[in-house]
Coordinates of C-alpha atoms and ligand atoms in Angstrom, one line a residue:
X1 CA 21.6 74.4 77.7
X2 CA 23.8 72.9 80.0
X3 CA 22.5 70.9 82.9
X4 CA 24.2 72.1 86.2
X5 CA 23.9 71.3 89.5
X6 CA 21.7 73.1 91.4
X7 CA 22.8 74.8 94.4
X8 CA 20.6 76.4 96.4
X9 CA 21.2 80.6 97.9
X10 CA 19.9 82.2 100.7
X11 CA 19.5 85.7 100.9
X12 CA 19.3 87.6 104.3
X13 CA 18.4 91.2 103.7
X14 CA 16.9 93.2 100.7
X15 CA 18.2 96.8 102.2
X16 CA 20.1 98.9 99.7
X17 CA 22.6 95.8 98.7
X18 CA 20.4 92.9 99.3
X19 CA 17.6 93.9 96.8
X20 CA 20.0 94.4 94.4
X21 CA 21.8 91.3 95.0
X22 CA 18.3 89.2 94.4
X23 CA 17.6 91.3 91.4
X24 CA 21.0 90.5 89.3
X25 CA 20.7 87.2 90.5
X26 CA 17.5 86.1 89.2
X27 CA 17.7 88.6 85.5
X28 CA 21.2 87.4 85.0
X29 CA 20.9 83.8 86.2
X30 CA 21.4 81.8 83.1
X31 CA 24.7 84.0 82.8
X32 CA 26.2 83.8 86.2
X33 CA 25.5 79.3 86.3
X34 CA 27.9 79.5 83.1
X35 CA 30.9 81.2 85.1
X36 CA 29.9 79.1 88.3
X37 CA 29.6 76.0 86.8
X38 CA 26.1 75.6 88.6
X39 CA 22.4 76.7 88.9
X40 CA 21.8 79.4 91.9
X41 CA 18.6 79.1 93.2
X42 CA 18.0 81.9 95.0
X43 CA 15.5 79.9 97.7
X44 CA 14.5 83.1 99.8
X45 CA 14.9 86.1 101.1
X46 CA 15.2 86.6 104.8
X47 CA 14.1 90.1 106.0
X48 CA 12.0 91.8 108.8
X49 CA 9.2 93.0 107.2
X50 CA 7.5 91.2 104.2
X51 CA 5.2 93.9 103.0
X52 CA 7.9 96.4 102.9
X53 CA 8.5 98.5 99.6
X54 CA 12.0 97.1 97.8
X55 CA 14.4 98.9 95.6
X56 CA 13.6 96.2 93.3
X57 CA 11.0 94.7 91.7
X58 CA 11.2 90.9 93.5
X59 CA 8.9 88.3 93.7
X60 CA 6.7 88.4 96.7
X61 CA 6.6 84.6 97.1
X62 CA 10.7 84.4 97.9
X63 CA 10.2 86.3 101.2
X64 CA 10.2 85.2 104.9
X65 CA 11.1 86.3 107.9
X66 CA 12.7 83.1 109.1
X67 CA 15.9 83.2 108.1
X68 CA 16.8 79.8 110.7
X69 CA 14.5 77.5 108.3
X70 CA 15.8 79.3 105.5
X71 CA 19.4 78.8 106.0
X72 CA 19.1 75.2 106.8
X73 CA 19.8 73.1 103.3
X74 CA 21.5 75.9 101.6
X75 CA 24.8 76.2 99.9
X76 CA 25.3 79.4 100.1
X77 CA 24.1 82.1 102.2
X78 CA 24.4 85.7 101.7
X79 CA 24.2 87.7 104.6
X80 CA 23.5 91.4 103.7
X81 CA 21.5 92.5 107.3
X82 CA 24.2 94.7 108.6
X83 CA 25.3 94.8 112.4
X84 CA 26.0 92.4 114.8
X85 CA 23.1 90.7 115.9
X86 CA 20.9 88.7 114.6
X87 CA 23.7 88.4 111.8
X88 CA 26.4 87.1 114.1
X89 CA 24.2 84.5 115.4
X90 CA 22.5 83.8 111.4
X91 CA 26.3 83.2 109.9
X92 CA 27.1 80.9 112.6
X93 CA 24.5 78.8 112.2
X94 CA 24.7 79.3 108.4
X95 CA 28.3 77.4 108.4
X96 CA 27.2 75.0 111.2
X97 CA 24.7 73.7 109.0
X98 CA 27.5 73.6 106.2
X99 CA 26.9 76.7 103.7
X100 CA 29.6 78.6 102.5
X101 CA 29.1 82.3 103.8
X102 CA 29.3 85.4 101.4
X103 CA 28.5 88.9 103.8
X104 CA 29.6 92.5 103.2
X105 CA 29.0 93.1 107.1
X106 CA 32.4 94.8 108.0
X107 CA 31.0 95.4 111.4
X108 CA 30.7 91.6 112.1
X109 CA 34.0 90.5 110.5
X110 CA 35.8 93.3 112.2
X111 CA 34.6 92.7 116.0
X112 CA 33.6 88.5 115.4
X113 CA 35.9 87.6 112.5
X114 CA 38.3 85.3 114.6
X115 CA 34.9 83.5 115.7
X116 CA 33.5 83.1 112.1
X117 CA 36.6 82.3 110.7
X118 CA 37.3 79.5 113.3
X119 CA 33.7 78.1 113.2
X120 CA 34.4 77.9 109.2
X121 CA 37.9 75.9 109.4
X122 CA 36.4 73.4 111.6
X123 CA 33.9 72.4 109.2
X124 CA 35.6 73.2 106.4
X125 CA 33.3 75.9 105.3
X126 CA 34.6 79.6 103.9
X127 CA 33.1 83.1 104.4
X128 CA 33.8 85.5 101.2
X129 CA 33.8 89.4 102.1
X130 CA 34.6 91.2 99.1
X131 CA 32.1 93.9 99.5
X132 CA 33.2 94.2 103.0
X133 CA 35.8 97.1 102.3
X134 CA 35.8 99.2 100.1
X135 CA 32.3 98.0 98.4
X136 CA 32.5 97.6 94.3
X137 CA 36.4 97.4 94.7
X138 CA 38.4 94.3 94.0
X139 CA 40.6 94.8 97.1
X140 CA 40.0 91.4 99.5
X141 CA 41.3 89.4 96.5
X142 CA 44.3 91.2 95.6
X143 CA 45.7 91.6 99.5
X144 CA 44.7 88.2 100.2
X145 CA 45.8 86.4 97.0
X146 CA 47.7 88.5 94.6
X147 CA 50.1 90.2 96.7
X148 CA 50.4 87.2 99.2
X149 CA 53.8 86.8 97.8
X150 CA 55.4 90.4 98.5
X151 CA 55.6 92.5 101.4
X152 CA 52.5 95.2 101.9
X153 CA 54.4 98.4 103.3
X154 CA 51.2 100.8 103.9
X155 CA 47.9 100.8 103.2
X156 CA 46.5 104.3 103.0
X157 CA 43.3 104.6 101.9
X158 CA 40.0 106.2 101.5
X159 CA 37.4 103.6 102.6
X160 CA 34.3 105.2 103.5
X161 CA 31.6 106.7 100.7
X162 CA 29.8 108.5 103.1
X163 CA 32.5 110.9 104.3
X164 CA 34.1 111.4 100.7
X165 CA 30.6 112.1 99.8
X166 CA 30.2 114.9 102.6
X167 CA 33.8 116.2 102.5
X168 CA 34.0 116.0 98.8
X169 CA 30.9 118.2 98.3
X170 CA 31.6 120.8 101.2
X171 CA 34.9 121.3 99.5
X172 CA 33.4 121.7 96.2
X173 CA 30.4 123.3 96.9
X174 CA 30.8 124.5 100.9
X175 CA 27.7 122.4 101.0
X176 CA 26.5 121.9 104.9
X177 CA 27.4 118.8 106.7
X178 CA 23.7 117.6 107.3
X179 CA 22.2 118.5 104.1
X180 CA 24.9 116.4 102.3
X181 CA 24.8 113.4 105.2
X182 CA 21.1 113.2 104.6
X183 CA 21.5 113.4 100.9
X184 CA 24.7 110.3 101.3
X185 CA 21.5 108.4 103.4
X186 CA 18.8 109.0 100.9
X187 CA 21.6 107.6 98.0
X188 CA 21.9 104.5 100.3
X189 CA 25.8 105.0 101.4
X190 CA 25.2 105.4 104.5
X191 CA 25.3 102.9 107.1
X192 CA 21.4 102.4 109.3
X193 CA 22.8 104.6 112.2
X194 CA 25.1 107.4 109.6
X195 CA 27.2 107.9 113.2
X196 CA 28.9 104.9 111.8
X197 CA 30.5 106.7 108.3
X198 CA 31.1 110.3 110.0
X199 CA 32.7 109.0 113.4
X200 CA 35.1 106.8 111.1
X201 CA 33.7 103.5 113.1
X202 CA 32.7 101.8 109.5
X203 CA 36.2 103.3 108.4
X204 CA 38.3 101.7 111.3
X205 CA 36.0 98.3 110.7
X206 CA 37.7 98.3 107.5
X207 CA 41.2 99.3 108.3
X208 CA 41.0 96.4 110.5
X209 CA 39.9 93.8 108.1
X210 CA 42.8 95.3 105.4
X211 CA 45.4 95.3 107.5
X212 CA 44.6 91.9 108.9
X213 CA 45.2 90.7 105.7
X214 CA 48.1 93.2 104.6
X215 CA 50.2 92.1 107.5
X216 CA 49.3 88.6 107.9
X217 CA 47.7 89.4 112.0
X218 CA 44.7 89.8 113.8
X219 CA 44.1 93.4 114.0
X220 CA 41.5 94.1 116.6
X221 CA 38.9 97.1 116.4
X222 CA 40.0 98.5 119.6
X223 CA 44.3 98.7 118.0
X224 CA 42.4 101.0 115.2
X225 CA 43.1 104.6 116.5
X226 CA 39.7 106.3 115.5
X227 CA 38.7 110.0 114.4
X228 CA 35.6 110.7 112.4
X229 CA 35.0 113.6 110.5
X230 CA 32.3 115.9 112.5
X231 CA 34.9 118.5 113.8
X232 CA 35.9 119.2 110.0
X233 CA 34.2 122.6 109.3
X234 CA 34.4 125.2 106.2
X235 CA 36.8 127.0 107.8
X236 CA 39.3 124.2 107.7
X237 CA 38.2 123.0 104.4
X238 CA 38.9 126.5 103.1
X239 CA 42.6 126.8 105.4
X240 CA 43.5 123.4 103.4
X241 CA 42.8 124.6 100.1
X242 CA 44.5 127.7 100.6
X243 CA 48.0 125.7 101.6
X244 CA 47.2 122.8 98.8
X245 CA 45.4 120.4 99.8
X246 CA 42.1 118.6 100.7
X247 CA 40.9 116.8 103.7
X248 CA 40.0 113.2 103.3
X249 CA 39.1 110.9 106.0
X250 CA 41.8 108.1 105.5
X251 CA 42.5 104.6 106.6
X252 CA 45.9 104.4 106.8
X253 CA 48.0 101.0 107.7
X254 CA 51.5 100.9 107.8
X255 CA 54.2 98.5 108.8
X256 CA 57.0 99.9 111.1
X257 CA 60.3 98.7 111.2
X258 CA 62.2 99.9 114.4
X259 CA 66.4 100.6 114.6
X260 CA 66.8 96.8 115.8
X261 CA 64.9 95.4 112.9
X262 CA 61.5 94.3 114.7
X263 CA 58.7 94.6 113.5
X264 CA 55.5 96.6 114.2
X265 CA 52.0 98.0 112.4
X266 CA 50.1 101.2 113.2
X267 CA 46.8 100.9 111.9
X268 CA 44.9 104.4 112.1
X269 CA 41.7 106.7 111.1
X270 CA 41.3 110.0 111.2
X271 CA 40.9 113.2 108.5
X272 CA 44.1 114.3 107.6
X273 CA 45.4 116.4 104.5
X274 CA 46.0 115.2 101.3
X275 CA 48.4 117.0 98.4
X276 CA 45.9 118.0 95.5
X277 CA 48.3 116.8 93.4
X278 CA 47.9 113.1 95.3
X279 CA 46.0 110.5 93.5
X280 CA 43.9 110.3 96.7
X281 CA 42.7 114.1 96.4
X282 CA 40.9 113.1 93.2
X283 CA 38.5 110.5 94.7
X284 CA 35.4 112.7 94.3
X285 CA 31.7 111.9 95.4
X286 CA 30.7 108.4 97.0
X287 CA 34.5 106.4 95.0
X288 CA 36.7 105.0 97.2
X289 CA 40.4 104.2 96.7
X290 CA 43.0 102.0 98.3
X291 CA 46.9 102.8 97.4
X292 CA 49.2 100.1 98.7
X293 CA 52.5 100.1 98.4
X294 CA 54.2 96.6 98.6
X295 CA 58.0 95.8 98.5
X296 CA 58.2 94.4 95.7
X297 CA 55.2 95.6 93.5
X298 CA 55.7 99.2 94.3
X299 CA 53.1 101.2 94.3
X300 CA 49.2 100.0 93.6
X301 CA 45.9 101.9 93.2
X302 CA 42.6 100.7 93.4
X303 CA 39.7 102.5 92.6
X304 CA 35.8 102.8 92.2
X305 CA 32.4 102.8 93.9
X306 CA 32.7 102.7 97.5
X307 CA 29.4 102.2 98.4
X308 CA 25.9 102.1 96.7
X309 CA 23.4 98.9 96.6
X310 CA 23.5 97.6 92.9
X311 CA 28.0 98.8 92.9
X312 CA 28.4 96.7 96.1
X313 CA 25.6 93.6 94.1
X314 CA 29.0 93.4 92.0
X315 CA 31.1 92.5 94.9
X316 CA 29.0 90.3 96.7
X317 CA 27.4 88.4 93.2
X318 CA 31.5 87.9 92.5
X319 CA 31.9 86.0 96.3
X320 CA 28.9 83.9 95.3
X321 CA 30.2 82.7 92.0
X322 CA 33.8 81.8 93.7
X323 CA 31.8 80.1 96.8
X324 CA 29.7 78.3 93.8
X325 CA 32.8 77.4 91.9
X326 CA 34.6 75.6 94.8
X327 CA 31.1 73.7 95.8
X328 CA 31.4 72.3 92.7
X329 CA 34.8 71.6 92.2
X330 CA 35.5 70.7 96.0
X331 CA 37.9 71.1 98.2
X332 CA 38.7 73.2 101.2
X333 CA 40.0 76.8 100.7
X334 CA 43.3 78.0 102.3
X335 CA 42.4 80.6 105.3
X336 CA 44.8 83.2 105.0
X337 CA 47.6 83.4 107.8
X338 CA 47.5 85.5 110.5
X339 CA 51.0 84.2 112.0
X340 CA 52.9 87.3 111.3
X341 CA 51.5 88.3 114.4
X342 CA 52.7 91.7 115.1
X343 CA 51.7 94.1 117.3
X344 CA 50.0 97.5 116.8
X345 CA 51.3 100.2 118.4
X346 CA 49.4 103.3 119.9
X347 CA 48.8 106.8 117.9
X348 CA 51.6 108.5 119.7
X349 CA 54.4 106.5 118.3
X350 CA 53.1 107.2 115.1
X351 CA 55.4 109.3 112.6
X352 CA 53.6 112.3 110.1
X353 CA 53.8 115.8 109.1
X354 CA 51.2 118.4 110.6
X355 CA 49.5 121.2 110.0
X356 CA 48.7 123.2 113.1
X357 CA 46.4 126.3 113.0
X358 CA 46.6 128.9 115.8
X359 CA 44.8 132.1 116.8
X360 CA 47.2 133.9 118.3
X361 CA 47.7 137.5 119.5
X362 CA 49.5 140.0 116.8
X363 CA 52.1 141.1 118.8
X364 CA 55.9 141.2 118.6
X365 CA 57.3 138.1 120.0
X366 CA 54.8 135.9 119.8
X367 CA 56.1 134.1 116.7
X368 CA 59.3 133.3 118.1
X369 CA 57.6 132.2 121.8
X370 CA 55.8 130.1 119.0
X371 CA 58.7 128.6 117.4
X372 CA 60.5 128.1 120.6
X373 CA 57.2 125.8 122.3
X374 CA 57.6 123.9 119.0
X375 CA 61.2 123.8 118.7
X376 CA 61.6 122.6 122.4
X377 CA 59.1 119.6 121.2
X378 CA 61.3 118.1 118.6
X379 CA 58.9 119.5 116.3
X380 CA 60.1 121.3 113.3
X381 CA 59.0 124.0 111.5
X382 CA 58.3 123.6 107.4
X383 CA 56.4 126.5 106.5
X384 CA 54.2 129.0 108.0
X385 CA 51.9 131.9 107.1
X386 CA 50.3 134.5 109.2
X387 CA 47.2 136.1 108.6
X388 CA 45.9 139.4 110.4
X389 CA 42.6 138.2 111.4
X390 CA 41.9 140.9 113.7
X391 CA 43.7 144.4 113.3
X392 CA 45.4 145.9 116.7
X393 CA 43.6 149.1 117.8
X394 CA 47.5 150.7 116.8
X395 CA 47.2 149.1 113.9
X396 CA 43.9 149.9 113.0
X397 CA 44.1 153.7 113.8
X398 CA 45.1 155.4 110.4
X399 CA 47.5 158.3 112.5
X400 CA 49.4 155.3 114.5
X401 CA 53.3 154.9 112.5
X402 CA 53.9 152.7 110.2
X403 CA 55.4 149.7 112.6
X404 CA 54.4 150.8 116.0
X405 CA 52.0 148.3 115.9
X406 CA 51.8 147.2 119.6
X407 CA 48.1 146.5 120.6
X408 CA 46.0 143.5 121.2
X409 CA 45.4 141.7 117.4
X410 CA 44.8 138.3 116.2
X411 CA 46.2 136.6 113.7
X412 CA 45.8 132.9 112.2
X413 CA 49.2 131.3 112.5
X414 CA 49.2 128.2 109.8
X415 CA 52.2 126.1 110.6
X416 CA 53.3 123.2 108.3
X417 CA 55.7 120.9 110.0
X418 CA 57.9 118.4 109.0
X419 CA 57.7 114.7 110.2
X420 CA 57.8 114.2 114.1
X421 CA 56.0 111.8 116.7
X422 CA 52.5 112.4 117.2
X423 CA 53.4 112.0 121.1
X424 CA 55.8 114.9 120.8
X425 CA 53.5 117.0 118.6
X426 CA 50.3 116.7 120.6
X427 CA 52.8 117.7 124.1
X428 CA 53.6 120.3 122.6
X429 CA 50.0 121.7 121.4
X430 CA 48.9 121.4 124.8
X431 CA 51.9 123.7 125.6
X432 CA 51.3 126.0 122.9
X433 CA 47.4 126.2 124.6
X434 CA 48.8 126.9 127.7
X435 CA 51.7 129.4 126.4
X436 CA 49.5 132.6 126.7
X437 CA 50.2 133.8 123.5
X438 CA 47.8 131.3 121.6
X439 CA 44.5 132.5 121.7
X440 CA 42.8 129.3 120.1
X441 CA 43.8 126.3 118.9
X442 CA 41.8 126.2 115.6
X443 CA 42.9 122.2 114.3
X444 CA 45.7 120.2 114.1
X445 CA 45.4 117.7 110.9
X446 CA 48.1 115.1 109.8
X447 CA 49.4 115.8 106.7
X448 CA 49.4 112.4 104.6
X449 CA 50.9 111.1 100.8
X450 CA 54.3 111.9 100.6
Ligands
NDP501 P1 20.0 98.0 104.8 O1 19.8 98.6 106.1 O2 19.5 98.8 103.6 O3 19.2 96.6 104.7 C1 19.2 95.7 105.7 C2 18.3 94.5 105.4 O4 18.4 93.6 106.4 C3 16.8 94.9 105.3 O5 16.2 94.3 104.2 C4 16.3 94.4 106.6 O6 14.9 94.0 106.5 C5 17.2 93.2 106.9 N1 17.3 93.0 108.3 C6 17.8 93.7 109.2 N2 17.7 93.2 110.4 C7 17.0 92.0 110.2 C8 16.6 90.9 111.1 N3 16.8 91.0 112.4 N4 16.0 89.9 110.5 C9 15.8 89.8 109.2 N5 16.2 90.8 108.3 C10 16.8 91.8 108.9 O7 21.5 97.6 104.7 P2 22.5 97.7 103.4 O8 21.9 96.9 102.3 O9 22.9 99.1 103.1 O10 23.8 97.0 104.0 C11 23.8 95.6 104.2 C12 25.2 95.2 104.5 O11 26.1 95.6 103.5 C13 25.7 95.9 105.8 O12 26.6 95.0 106.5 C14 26.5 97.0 105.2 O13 27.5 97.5 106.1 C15 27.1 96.4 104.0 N6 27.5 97.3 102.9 C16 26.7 98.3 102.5 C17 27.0 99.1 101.5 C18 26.1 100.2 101.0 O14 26.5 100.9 100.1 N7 24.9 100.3 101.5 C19 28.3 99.0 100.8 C20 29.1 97.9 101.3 C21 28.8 97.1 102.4 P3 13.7 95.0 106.3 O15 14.0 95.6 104.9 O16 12.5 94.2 106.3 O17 13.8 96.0 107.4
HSE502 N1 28.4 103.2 104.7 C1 29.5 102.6 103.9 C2 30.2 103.8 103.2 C3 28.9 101.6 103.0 O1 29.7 104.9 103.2 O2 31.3 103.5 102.7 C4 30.0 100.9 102.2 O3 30.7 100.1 103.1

């Protein structure tokens, strides 16, 4: 056997991730000192309560609930607590005292990443964040070292395993939202308060941190335009698979290049609807997937578990081996550059395609007062179907004529556009609100792939 080094690991959290995290680490140890050239100790475990019941079977005597001592004289610490506080204040001191950092805490990177990241350059120290987006899925590396030579183009991107989860299984099943959120908990995707996944906060956290690295700039939380997924109903589920497609709650991050040649990103979250022929509309259950599409590369797809305790283990137990390999062999890691620099613009300069659907009354003229609201918008019409929802008493009564229809109907107007500002297409909803011949605006979903 070969004699290593030993460096010693501190754990902070055995949740969902952490348990499984201590678990690999101490059946596979032997295994993992060969690829990390050393021995990790794994010197504790840092959670709240001792006593609790674990996912895994762990030895009693490794946990504390004093993570400062703990982290002091480590070489690595793993910080798998989740949220801002006490972690913030844990990793700080964690590279202060001179540990290499390893986390999965998206939340912490995305609101306090310019502070980690600083506190690590000064003393030469480097946080790992694999598991941070996207969870089992090699994504970190590749943006941040494989594809540091080309140009990323867009991001787009299903990033959150909770909200697949739910909206994969209504659209399957027309499961209910609640039963299926609870279920997404009990499989431990979701995050401690589940208002995270279905409000798209954990979703924007990790838009954030990818297009950070995608665009070579410090993309703030609050430049991440945000929409979660709790206004998404059967109805709409049912109205996308009728036209082709499915609703996913995407990430999308995209580099815009104005007339003049400068430069800009738009960095967005919100449920939008994806072509079921897309590669996107076939990320079922808990998987996430990240297509980028880079200058020179092409196009790119990355796939696989997007949440899950032992999936996201992988990540993290990868991060530890790399933060193992360079104590050993020495040297400080290149930060990646965040001189790009370029600014994000707001939602409503943002370029898609639509799909709007519309109560409206079934009466002659109303389709072309329709086309006229959306036509004086600079929004164009691609398709649309009408259905009678609601027959008109003319209509309705078996003696009226044949196409004396006159009376009060509805009918569900589903208009597909093509591309146009989302400034210019949400003016002109408000106008079709206000236009008298709209009864209800049922949803308006970006239409996202192609
Ligand atoms: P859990 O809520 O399951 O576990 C959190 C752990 O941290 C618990 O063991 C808890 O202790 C401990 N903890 C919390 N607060 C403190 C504190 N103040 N002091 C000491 N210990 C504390 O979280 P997860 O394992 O699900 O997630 C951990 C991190 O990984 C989060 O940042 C999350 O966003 C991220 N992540 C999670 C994924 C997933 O699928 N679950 C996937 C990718 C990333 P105790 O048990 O005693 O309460
Ligand atoms: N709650 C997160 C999700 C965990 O559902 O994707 C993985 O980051």
């Amino acid at each position: 056997m070969t004699d290593y080094r030993t460096l010693r690991v501190a754990l902070l959290g055995a949740g969902a991730v952490g348990s499984q995290v201590a678990d690999l680490l101490l059946k596979h140890g032997a295994e993992l000192a060969d690829r990390a050239g050393a021995t990790l100790e794994l010197a504790g475990i840092a959670v709240r309560d001792v006593d609790a019941k674990r996912d895994a079977d762990l030895p009693r005597e490794l946990f504390t609930t004093d993570a400062e001592t703990l982290i002091v004289g480590s070489d690595i610490v793993i910080e798998l607590m989740g949220g801002i506080e006490p972690a913030r204040t844990q990793v700080l001191h964690a590279i202060a005292s001179g540990a290499d950092v390893v986390t999965a805490n998206k939340a912490l990177l995305a609101t306090h990443g310019s502070e980690v990241f600083e506190a690590a350059d000064q003393v030469g120290a480097e946080v790992y964040y694999e598991a941070a987006a996207a969870g089992a899925i090699p994504i970190i590396r590749p943006l941040r070292d494989s594809l540091a030579g080309d140009r990323v183009v867009r991001i787009m991107g299903i990033v959150n395993g909770t909200t697949n989860y739910i909206l994969d299984r209504m659209d399957n099943e027309g499961a209910d939202f609640a039963d299926v959120l609870a279920q997404a908990q009990a499989l431990g995707y979701a995050e401690a308060d589940p208002t995270a996944d279905v409000e798209g906060y954990d979703a924007a956290q990790k838009a954030a941190i990818l297009a950070s690295l995608a665009f070579h700039t410090t993309v703030p939380l609050d430049a991440v335009h945000r929409e979660g997924i709790t206004s998404v109903d059967a109805a709409m589920i049912e109205s996308a698979r009728h036209a082709g497609y499915v609703i996913k709650l995407l990430a999308v991050c995209e580099r815009l290049t104005a007339e003049d040649g400068a430069e800009s990103i738009s960095v967005r979250v919100y449920p939008a609807l994806v072509d079921r022929a897309h590669p996107l509309a076939s990320v079922h259950g808990a998987n996430n997937a990240v297509f980028v599409q880079a200058e020179a590369a092409g196009d790119l797809m990355f796939y696989g578990a997007g949440a899950g305790g032992v999936q996201t283990a992988s990540a993290v137990l990868g991060d530890v081996v790399s933060a193992a390999r360079r104590h050993i062999a020495g040297g400080v890691g290149v930060g990646e550059s965040t001189r790009a620099n370029l600014p994000a613009v707001p939602i409503g300069h943002v370029i898609t395609r639509y799909q709007i659907t519309l109560e409206v009354d079934d009466k002659p003229g109303v389709l072309a007062t329709v086309a006229g609201i959306l036509s004086e918008g600079r929004v164009s019409i691609a398709t649309v179907e009408q259905t009678v929802i609601e027959a008109s008493a003319d209509a309705a009564d078996s003696s009226a004529s044949a196409g004396s229809a006159t009376g009060a109907g509805s009918a569900r107007l589903v208009i597909g556009t093509h591309k146009a500002r989302e400034q210019d297409l949400s003016e002109t909803v408000e106008r079709l609100a206000a236009s008298g011949v709209v009864e209800r605006v049922v949803s308006v979903l970006r239409v996202e792939g192609n």
